[in-house]
Short mmCIF file of C-alpha atoms in Angstrom, two decimals:
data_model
loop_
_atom_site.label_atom_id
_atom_site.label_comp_id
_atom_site.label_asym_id
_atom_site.label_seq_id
_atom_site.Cartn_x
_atom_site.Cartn_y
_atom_site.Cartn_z
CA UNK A 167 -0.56 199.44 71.53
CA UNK A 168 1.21 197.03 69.53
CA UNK A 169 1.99 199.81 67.35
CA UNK A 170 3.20 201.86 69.99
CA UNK A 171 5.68 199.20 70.94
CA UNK A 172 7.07 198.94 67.38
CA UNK A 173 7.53 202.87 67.51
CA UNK A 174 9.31 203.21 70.86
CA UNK A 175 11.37 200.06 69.27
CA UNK A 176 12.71 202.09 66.64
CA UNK A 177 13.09 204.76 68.27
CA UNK A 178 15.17 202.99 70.19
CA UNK A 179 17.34 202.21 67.50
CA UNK A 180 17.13 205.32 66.05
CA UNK A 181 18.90 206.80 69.00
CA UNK A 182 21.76 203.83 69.02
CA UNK A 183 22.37 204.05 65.45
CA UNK A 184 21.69 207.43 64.71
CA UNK A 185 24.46 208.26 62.54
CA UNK A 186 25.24 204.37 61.48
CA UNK A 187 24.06 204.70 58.27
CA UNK A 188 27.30 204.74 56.78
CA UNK A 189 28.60 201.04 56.25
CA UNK A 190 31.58 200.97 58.48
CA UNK A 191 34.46 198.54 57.27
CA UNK A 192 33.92 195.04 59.00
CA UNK A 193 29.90 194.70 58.24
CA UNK A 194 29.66 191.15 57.12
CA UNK A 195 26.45 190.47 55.08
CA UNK A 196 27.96 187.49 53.22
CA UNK A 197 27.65 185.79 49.90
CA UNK A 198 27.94 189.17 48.11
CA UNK A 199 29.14 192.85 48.41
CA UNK A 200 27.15 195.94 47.68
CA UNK A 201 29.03 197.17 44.20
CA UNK A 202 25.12 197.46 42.81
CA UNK A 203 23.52 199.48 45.15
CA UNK A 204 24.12 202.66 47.02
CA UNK A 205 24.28 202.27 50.27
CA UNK A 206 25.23 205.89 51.43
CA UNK A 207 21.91 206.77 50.08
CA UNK A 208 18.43 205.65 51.32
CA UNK A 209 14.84 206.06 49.52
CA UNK A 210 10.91 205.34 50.40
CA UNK A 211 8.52 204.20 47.79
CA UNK A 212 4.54 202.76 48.54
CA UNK A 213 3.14 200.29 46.25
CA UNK A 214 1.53 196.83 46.05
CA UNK A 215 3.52 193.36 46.45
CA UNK A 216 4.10 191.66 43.10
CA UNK A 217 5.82 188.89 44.11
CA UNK A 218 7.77 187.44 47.11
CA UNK A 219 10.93 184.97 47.07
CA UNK A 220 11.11 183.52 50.33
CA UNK A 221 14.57 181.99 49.09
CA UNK A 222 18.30 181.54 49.51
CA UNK A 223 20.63 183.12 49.51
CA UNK A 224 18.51 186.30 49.25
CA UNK A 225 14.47 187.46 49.83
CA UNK A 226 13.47 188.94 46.53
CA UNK A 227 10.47 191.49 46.85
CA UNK A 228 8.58 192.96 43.55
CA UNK A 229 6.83 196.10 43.86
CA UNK A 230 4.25 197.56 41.45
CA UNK A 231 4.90 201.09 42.02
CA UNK A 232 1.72 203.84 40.01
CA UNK A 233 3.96 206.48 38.23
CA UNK A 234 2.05 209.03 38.85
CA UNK A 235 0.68 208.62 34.27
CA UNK A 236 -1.70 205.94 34.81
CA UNK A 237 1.05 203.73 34.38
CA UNK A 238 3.09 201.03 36.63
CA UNK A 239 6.53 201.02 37.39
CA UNK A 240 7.90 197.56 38.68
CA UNK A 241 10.68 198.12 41.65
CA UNK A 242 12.80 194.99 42.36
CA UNK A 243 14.23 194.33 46.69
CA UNK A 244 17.00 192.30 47.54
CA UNK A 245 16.75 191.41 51.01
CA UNK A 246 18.35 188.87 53.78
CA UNK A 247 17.98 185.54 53.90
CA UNK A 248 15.36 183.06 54.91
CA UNK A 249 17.70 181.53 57.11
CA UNK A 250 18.73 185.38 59.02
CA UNK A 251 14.78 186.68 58.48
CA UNK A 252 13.17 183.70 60.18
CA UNK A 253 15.39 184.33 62.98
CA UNK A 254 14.13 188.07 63.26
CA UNK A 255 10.16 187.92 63.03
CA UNK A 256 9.59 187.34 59.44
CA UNK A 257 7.65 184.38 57.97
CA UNK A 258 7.66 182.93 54.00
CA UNK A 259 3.98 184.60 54.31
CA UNK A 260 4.94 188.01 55.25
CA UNK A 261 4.57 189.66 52.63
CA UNK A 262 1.76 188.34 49.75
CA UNK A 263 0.63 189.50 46.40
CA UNK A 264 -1.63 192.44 46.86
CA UNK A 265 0.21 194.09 50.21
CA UNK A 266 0.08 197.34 50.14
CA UNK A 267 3.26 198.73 51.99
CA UNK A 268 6.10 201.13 52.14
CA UNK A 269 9.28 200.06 51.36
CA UNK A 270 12.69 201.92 52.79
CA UNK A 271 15.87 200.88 50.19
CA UNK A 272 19.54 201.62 49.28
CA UNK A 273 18.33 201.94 45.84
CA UNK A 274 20.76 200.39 42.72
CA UNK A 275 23.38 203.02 41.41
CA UNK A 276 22.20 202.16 37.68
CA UNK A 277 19.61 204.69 37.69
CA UNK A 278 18.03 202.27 35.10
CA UNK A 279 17.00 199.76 37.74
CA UNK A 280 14.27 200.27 40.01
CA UNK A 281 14.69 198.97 43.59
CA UNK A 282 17.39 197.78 45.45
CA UNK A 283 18.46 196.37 48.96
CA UNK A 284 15.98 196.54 51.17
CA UNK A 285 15.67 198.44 54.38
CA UNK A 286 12.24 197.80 56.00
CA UNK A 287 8.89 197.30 54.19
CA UNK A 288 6.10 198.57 56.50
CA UNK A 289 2.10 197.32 55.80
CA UNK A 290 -1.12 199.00 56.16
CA UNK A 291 -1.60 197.76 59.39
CA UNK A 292 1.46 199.24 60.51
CA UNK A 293 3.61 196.27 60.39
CA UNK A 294 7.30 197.50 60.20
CA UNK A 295 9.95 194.24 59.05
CA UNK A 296 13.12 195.31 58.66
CA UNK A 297 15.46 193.42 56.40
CA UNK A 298 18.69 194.41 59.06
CA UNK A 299 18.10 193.84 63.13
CA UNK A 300 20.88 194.77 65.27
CA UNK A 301 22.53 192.30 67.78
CA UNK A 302 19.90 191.63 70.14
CA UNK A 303 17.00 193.25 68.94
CA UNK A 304 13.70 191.44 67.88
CA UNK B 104 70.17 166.48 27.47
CA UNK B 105 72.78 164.03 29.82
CA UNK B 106 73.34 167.07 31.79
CA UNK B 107 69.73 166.86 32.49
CA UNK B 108 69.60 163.74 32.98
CA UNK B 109 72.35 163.20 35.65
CA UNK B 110 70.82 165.73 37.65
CA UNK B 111 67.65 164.43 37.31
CA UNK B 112 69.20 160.94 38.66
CA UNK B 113 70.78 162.73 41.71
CA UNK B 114 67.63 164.19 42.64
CA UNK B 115 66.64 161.15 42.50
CA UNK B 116 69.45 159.27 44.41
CA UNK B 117 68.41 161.92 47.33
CA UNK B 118 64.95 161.21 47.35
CA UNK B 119 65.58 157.64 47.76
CA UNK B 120 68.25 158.49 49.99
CA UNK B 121 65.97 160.46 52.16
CA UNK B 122 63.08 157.96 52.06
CA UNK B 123 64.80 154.73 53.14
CA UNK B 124 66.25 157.24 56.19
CA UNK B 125 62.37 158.76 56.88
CA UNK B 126 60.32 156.49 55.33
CA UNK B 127 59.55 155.20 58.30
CA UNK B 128 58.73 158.17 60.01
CA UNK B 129 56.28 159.38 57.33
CA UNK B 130 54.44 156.58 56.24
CA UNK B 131 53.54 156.52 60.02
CA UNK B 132 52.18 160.45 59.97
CA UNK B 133 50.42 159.26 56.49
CA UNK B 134 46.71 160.59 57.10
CA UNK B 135 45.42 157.11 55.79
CA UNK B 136 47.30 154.98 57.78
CA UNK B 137 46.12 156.40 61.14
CA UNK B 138 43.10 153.78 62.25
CA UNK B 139 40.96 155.34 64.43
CA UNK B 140 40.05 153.37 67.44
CA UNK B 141 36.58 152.56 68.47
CA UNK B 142 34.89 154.68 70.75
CA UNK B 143 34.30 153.10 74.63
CA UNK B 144 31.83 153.85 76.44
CA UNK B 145 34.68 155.60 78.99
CA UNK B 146 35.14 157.77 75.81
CA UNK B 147 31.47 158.89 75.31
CA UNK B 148 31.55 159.90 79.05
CA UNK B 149 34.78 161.63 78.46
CA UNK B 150 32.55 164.83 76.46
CA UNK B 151 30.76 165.14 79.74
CA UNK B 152 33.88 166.73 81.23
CA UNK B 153 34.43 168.96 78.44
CA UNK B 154 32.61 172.34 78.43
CA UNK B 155 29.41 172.54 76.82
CA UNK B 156 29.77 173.89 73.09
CA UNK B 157 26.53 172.17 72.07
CA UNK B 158 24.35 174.22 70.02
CA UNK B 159 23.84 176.87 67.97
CA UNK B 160 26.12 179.89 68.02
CA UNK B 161 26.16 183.04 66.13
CA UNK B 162 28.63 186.65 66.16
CA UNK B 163 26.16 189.02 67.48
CA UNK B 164 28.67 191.54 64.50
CA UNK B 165 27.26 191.00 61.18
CA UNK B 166 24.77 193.05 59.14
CA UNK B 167 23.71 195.65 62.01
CA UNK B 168 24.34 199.01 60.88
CA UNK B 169 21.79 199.19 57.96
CA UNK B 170 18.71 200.14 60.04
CA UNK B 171 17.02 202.68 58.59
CA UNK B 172 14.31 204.30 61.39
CA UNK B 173 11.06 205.67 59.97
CA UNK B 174 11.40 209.23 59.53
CA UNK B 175 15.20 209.41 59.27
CA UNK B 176 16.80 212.12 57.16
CA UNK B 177 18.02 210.87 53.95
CA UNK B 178 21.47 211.35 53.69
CA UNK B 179 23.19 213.07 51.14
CA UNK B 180 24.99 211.10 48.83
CA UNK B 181 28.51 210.60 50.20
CA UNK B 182 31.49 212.47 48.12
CA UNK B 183 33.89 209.49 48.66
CA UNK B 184 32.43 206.20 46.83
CA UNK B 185 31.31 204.02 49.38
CA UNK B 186 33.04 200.31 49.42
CA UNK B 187 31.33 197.55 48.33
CA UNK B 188 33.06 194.97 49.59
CA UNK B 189 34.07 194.36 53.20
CA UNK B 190 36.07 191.57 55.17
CA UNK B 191 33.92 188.94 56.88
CA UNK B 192 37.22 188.55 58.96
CA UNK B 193 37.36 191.06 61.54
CA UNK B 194 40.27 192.91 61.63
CA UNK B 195 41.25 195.43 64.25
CA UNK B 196 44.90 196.29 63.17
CA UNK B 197 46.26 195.82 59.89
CA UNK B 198 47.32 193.01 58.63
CA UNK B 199 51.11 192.68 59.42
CA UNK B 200 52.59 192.09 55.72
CA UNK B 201 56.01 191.17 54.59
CA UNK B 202 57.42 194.38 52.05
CA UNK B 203 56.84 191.32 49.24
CA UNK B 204 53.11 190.53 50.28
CA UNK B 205 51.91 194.13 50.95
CA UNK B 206 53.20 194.81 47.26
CA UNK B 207 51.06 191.64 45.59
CA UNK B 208 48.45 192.73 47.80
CA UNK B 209 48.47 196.37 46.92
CA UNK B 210 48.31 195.19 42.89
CA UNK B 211 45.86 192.96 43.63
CA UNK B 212 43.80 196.02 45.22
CA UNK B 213 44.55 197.82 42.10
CA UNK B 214 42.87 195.10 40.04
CA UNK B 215 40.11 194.03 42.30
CA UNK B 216 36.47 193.07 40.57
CA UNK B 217 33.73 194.56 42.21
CA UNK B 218 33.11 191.45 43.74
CA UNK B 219 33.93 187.95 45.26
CA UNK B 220 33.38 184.80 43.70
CA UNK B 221 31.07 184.29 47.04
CA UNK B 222 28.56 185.95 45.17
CA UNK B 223 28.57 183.12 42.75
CA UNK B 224 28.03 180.76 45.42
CA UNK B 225 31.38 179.19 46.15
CA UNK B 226 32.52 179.85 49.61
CA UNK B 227 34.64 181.50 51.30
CA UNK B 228 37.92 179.76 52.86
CA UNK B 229 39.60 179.98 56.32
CA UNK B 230 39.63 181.56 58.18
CA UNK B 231 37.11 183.66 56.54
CA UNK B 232 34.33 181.14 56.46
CA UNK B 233 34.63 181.28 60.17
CA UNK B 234 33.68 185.12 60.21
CA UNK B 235 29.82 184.89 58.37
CA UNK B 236 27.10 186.48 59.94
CA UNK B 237 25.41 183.19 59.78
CA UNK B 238 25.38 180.52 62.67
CA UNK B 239 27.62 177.73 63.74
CA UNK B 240 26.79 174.25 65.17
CA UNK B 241 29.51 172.73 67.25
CA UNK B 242 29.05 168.74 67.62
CA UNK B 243 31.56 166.51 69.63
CA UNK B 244 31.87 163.18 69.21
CA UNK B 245 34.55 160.95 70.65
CA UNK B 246 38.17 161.73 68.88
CA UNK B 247 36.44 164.63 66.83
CA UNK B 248 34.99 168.07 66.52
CA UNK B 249 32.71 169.12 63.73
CA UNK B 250 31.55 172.60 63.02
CA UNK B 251 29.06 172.81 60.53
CA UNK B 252 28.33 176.75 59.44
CA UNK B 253 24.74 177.52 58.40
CA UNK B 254 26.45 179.79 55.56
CA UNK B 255 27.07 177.59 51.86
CA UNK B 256 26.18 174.66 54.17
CA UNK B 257 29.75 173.86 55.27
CA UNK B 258 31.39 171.82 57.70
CA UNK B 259 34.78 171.21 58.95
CA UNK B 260 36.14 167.98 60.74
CA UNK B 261 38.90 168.59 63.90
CA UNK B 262 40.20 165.37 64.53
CA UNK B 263 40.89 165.16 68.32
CA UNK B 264 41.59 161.20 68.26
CA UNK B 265 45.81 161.89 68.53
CA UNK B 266 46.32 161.86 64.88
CA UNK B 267 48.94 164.09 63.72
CA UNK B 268 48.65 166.50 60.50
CA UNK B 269 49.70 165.57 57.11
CA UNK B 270 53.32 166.36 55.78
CA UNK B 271 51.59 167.31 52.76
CA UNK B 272 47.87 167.57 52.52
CA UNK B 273 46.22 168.50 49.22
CA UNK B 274 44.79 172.08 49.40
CA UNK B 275 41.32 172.51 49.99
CA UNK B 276 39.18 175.89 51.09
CA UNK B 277 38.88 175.03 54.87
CA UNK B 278 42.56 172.76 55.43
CA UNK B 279 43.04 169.56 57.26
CA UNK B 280 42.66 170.18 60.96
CA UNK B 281 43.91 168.11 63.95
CA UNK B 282 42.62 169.57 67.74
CA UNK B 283 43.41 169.01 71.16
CA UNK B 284 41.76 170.06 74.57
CA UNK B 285 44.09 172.23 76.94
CA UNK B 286 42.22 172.25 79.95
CA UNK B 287 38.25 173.68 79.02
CA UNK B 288 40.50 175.11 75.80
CA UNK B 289 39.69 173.19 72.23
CA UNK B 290 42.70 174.49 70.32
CA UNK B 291 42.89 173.25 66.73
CA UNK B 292 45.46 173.60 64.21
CA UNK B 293 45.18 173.56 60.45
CA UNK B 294 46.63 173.65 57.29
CA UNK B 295 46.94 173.02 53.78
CA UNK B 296 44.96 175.96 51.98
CA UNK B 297 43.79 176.32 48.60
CA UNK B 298 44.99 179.44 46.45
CA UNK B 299 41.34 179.98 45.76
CA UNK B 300 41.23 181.15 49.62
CA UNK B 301 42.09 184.21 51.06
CA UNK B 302 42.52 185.85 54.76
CA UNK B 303 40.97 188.86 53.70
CA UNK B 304 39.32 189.92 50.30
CA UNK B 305 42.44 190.83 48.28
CA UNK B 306 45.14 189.12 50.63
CA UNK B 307 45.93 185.50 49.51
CA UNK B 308 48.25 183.44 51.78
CA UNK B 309 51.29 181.70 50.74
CA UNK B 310 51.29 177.61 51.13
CA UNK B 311 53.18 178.29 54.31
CA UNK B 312 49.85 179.10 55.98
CA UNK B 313 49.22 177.75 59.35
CA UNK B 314 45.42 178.51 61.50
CA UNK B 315 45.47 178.00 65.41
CA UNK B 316 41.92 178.11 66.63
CA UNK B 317 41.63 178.16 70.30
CA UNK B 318 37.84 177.76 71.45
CA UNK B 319 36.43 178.52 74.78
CA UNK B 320 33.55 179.90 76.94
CA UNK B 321 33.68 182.86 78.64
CA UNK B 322 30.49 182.14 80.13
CA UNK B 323 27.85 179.50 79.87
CA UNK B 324 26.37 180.98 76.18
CA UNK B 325 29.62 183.24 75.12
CA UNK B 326 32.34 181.34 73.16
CA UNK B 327 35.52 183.17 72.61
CA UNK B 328 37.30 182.15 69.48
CA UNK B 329 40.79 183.46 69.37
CA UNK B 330 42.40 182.66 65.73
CA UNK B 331 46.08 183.17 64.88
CA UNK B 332 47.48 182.76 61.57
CA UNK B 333 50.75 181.89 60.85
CA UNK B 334 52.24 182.44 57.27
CA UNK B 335 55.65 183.63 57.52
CA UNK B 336 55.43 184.51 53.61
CA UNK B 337 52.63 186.43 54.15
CA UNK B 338 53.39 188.07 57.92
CA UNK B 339 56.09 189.30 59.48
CA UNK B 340 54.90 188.19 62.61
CA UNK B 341 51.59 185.95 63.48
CA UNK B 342 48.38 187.72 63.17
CA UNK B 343 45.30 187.08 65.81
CA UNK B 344 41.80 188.20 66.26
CA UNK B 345 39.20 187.05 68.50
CA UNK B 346 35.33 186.45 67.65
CA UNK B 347 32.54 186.20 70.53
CA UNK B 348 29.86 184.17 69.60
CA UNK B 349 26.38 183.54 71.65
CA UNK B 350 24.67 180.63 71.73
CA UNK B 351 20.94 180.37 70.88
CA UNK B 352 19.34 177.82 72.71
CA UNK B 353 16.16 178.21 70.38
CA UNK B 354 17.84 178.29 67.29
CA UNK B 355 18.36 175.13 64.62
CA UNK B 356 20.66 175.13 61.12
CA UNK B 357 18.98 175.99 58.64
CA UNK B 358 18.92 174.63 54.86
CA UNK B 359 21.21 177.49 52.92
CA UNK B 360 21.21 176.42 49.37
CA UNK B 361 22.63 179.28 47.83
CA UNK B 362 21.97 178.02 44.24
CA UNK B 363 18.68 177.68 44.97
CA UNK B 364 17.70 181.62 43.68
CA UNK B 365 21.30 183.13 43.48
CA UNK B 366 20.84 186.45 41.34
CA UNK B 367 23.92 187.87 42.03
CA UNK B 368 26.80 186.84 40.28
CA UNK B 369 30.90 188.10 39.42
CA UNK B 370 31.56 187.81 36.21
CA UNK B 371 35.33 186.54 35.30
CA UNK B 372 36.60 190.27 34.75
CA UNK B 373 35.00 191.24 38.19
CA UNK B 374 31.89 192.84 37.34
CA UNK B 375 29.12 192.42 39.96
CA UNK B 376 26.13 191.53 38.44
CA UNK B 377 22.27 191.35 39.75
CA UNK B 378 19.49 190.08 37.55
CA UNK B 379 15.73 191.34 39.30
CA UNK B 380 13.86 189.35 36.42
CA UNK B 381 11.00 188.93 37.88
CA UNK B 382 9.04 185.24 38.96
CA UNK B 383 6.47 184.23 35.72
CA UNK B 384 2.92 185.16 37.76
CA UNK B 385 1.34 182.47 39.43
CA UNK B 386 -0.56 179.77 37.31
CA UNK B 387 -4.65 180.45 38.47
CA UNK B 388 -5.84 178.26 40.65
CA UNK B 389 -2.20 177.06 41.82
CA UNK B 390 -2.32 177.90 45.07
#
């Protein structure tokens, strides 16, 4: 039911910001810009939580990501703050070591990096936290 | 060399001239010499009267459009390189520059790093501090106004206790600020702006640069701040923009140490930096 809820949510906000994806001049994120990441371009990748910086001025999320070889690939998140996360349903303990979960990202332009800013990291039990609410929304 | 030095002593005939005529009036505006008088208890129940700006208050603007719903078509990367930088001062028409300033500001465009110095912690200056999608406290006291912004952990002192400004303050990121109610209306001026400061990434202001905040609900949780700047270097004519903010009666400031884990960084030639290095794992049996 709960998951239901969450669905018709962003659905929801599918429908007012279909088309949004593109950052329009004026959105204020503070302390830094986006010259690192590209955020016309959006990505999904599943793996297990590493490590999580509840922290200012940014959320830091590691991701062990299987390549596919045997092998691990680790993906580094940037994400909000503590201060603008708390606000919007997260806690220090959402995400913990061992989470399995899907992560959506505007992934870094150096196609050397692996990660980027984070969009929304979903858990197994369906969980969806999104790193950007819009006015309003929780 | 006497050349020099006769000018020098008529410059300095004038300014003794000119202080035995104004001394008087300046040493009188001098910020140190105003005393502020104690609060009565008729002041304390002054604030009653005053509209309620208690609280917490944040733009519902800020970092909205990045949503990305489950299932949504990945969009093709975008021919035109996206910006990476955007104002945290909303502006809704351009800025209205002199011929001299849109030329400085046009090389400094040219030459713009990829980033702020923000992203090295230091903050922003007004009026662009007043424009983070981070929350404001408003606190009134008697003779004073304080605004402390969740964002760097700033705050900002309106004196409202009749003094006047400073002939000549020294320049700082957020200015020297005197206020006044007109009516339900806080309207506070300030000036004295460091160079580090701009109005809008890539747009300094000259030292002529005067800020008129004027503060005020449009209902019970929805302040209206209307902010004009004045800096007829800069502008040909004043410049004004207004920000809604809401209040959140469940809300607190936060602690926003942005040292604390800062891995983004400018270096002095403007590249934007990130370091993702990650945490050491945990020790066993830490936790």
């Amino acid at each position: 039911m709960k998951q239901v809820k969450a669905n018709l949510k962003q659905a929801a906000l599918f429908v007012i910001l279909l088309g949004a994806l593109i950052v329009p001049a004026g959105t204020a994120i503070a302390h830094h810009g986006f010259a690192d990441y590209d955020m016309t371009r959006h990505d999904t990748i599943v793996g297990k939580v590493r490590a999580f910086q509840w922290t200012n001025p940014h959320t830091w999320l590691w991701l062990d990501v299987p390549d596919g070889k045997g092998g691990i690939i680790l993906y580094a998140f940037e994400g909000m703050s503590p201060n603008y996360l708390g606000r919007r349903g997260w806690t220090k303990d959402s995400l913990e070591p061992g989470d399995k979960i899907t992560v959506n990202f505007f992934p870094f332009k150096d196609p050397a990096k692996h990660g980027g800013t984070l969009a929304s990291a979903t858990k197994d039990n369906g969980e969806v936290l999104n790193n950007f609410v819009p006015a309003g929304a929780r | 060399m006497a050349q020099q030095l006769r000018k020098h002593f008529g410059r300095f005939i004038v300014v003794a001239l000119a202080s035995a005529l104004f001394g008087s009036i300046t040493s009188a505006q001098t910020w140190l010499d105003f005393k502020r008088p104690a609060p009565t208890a008729a002041d304390w129940a002054a604030l009653a009267k005053l509209p309620d700006f208690t609280g917490v208050w944040e733009s519902p603007l800020g970092a909205t459009s990045l949503v990305i719903p489950p299932g949504a078509a990945k969009p093709a990367p975008e021919k035109t390189a996206s910006t990476s930088r955007f104002p945290t001062f909303p502006m809704r028409q351009p800025l209205p520059l002199t011929p001299e300033w849109a030329a400085k500001v046009q090389l400094l465009r040219e030459h713009a790093g990829q980033d702020t110095t923000a992203a090295n912690c230091l903050p922003p200056g007004m009026p662009e501090i007043m424009g983070q999608p981070y929350p404001y406290e408003f606190l009134l006291t008697p003779g004073q106004v304080t605004i402390v912004g969740e964002a760097y952990m700033i705050v900002r002192h309106i004196y409202t206790d009749g003094r006047t400004l400073p002939e000549d303050p020294d320049p700082t990121f957020f200015g020297t600020s005197i206020g006044h109610w007109e009516g339900q209306t806080l309207v506070a001026e300030s000036v004295g702006f460091s160079p580090q400061t701009t109005i809008a990434p890539d747009v300094p202001h000259s030292d002529k640069m005067k800020i008129i905040e004027r503060f005020s609900l449009t209902d019970p949780d929805t302040m209206s701040i209307e902010t004009t700047v004045i800096d007829p270097v800069a502008f040909t004519q004043p410049y004004t923009t207004t920000r809604m903010l809401k209040r959140h009666a469940n809300w607190t400031i936060d602690e926003y140490i942005c040292e604390q884990n800062n891995r983004n960084s400018v270096t002095r030639d403007g590249k934007a930096e990130v370091d993702t290095t990650p945490p050491p794992p945990p020790e066993p049996n830490s936790k």
